[in-house]
C-alpha positions as a printed NumPy array, in Angstrom:
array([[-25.679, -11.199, -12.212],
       [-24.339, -11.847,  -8.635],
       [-24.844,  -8.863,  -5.631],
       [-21.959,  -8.811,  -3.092],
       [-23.369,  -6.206,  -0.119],
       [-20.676,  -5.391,   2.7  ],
       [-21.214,  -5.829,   6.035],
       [-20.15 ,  -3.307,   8.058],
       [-18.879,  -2.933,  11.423],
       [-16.406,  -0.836,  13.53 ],
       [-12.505,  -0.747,  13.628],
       [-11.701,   0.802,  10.159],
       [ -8.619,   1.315,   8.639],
       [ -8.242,   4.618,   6.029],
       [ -5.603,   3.987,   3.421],
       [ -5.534,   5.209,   0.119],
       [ -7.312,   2.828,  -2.763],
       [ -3.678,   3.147,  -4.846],
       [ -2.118,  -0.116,  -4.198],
       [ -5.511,  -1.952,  -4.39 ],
       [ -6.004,  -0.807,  -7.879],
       [ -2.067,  -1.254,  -8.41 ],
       [ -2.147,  -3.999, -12.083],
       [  1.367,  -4.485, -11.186],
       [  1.468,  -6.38 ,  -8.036],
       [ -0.698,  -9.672,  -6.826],
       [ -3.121, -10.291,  -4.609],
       [ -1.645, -11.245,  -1.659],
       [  0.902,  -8.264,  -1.662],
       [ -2.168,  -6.318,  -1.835],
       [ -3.481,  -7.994,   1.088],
       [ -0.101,  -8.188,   2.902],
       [  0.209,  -4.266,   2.379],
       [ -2.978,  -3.566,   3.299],
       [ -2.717,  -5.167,   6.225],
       [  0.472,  -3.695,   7.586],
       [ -0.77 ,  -0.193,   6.357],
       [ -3.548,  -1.225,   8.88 ],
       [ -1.228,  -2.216,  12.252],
       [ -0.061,   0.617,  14.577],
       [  2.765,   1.8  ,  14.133],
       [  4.428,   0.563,  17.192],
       [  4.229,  -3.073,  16.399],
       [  5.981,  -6.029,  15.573],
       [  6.649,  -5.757,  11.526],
       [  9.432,  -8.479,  11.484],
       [  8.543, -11.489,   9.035],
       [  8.018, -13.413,  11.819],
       [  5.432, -11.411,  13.249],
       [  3.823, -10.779,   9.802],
       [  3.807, -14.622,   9.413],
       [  1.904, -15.106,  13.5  ],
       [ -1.254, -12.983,  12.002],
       [ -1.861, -14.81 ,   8.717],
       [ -1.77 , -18.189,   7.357],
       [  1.083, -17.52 ,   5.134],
       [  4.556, -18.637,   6.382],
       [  7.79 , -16.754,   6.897],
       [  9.07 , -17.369,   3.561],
       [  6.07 , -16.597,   1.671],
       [  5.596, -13.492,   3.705],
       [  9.44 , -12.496,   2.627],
       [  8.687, -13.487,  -0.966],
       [  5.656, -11.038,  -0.574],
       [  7.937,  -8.196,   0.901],
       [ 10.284,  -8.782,  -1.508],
       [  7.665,  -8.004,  -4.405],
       [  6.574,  -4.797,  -2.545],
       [  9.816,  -3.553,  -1.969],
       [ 10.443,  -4.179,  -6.035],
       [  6.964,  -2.31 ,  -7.098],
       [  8.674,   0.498,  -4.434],
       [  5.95 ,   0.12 ,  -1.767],
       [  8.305,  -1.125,   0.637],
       [ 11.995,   0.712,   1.575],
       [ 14.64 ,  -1.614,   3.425],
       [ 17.123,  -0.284,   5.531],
       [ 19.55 ,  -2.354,   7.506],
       [ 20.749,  -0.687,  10.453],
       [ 24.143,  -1.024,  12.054],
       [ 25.034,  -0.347,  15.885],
       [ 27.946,   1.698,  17.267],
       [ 30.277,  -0.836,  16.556],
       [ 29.245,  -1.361,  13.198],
       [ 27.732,  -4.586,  13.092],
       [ 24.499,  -5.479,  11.447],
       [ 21.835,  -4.144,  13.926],
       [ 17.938,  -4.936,  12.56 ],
       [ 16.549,  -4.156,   9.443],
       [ 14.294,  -0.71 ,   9.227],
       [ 11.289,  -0.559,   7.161],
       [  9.758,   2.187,   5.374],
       [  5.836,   1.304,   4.403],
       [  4.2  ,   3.59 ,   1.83 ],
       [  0.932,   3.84 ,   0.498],
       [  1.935,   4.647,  -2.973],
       [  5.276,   3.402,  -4.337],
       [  8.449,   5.852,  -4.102],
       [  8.836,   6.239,  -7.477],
       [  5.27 ,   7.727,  -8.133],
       [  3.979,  11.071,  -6.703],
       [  0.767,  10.259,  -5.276],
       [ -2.264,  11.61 ,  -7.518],
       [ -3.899,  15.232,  -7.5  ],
       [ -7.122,  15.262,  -5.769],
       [-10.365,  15.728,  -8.348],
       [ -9.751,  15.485, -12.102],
       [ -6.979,  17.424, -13.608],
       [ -7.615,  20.705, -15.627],
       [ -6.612,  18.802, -19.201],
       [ -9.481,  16.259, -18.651],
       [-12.21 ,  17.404, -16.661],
       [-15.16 ,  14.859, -15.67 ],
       [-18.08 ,  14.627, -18.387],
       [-20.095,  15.972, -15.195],
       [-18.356,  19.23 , -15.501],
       [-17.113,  20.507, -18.723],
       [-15.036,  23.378, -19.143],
       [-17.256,  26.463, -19.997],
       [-14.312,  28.553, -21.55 ],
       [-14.556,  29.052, -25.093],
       [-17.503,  27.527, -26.062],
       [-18.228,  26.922, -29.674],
       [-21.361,  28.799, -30.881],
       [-21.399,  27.678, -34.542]])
């Protein structure tokens, strides 16, 4: 049996372990979303500046958006200016997708862990 063993440094990133475990999207929109969830806030999220930090090019990065903003990870907004033209678009990153509440913390009362079993009632027969 193989043994992977991480290597850790410094300059972490918390994000929730949702999207990673997310069966409904691929790979690389798990990479591409973990890596924006991972930028500051202040910077460049335009395809072209999602394409300058990876290998992928524009059009597979848009693809890759595209796919997040279908699994609702990703909200697109296209902005207008005063005079109502087309200004730039305006993203909205999540961690979980919109249409999903994100999950209680601990296990819920209906199925407690095998660890702890609910003490109420207990048979004595």
């Amino acid at each position: 049996m193989a043994v992977f063993r991480v290597e850790r440094t410094s300059n972490y990133t918390v994000m929730s372990n949702y999207h990673l475990r997310d069966k409904t999207i691929s790979f690389k929109a798990k990479g591409l979303l973990s890596m924006m969830l991972s930028l500051p806030e202040n910077w460049d999220y335009t395809l072209a500046g999602l394409a300058r930090i990876s290998l992928e090019g524009k059009d597979a990065v848009r693809a890759t958006v595209v796919e997040l903003e279908k699994a609702g990870y990703i909200h697109r907004h296209q902005t207008t200016d005063k005079a109502g033209k087309f200004g730039s678009n305006e993203y909205i990153i999540r961690e979980y997708p919109a249409s999903h509440e994100p999950p209680p913390e601990g296990p819920s009362p209906a199925q407690p862990l095998p660890e702890n079993p609910t003490t109420e009632n207990p048979s004595t027969g």
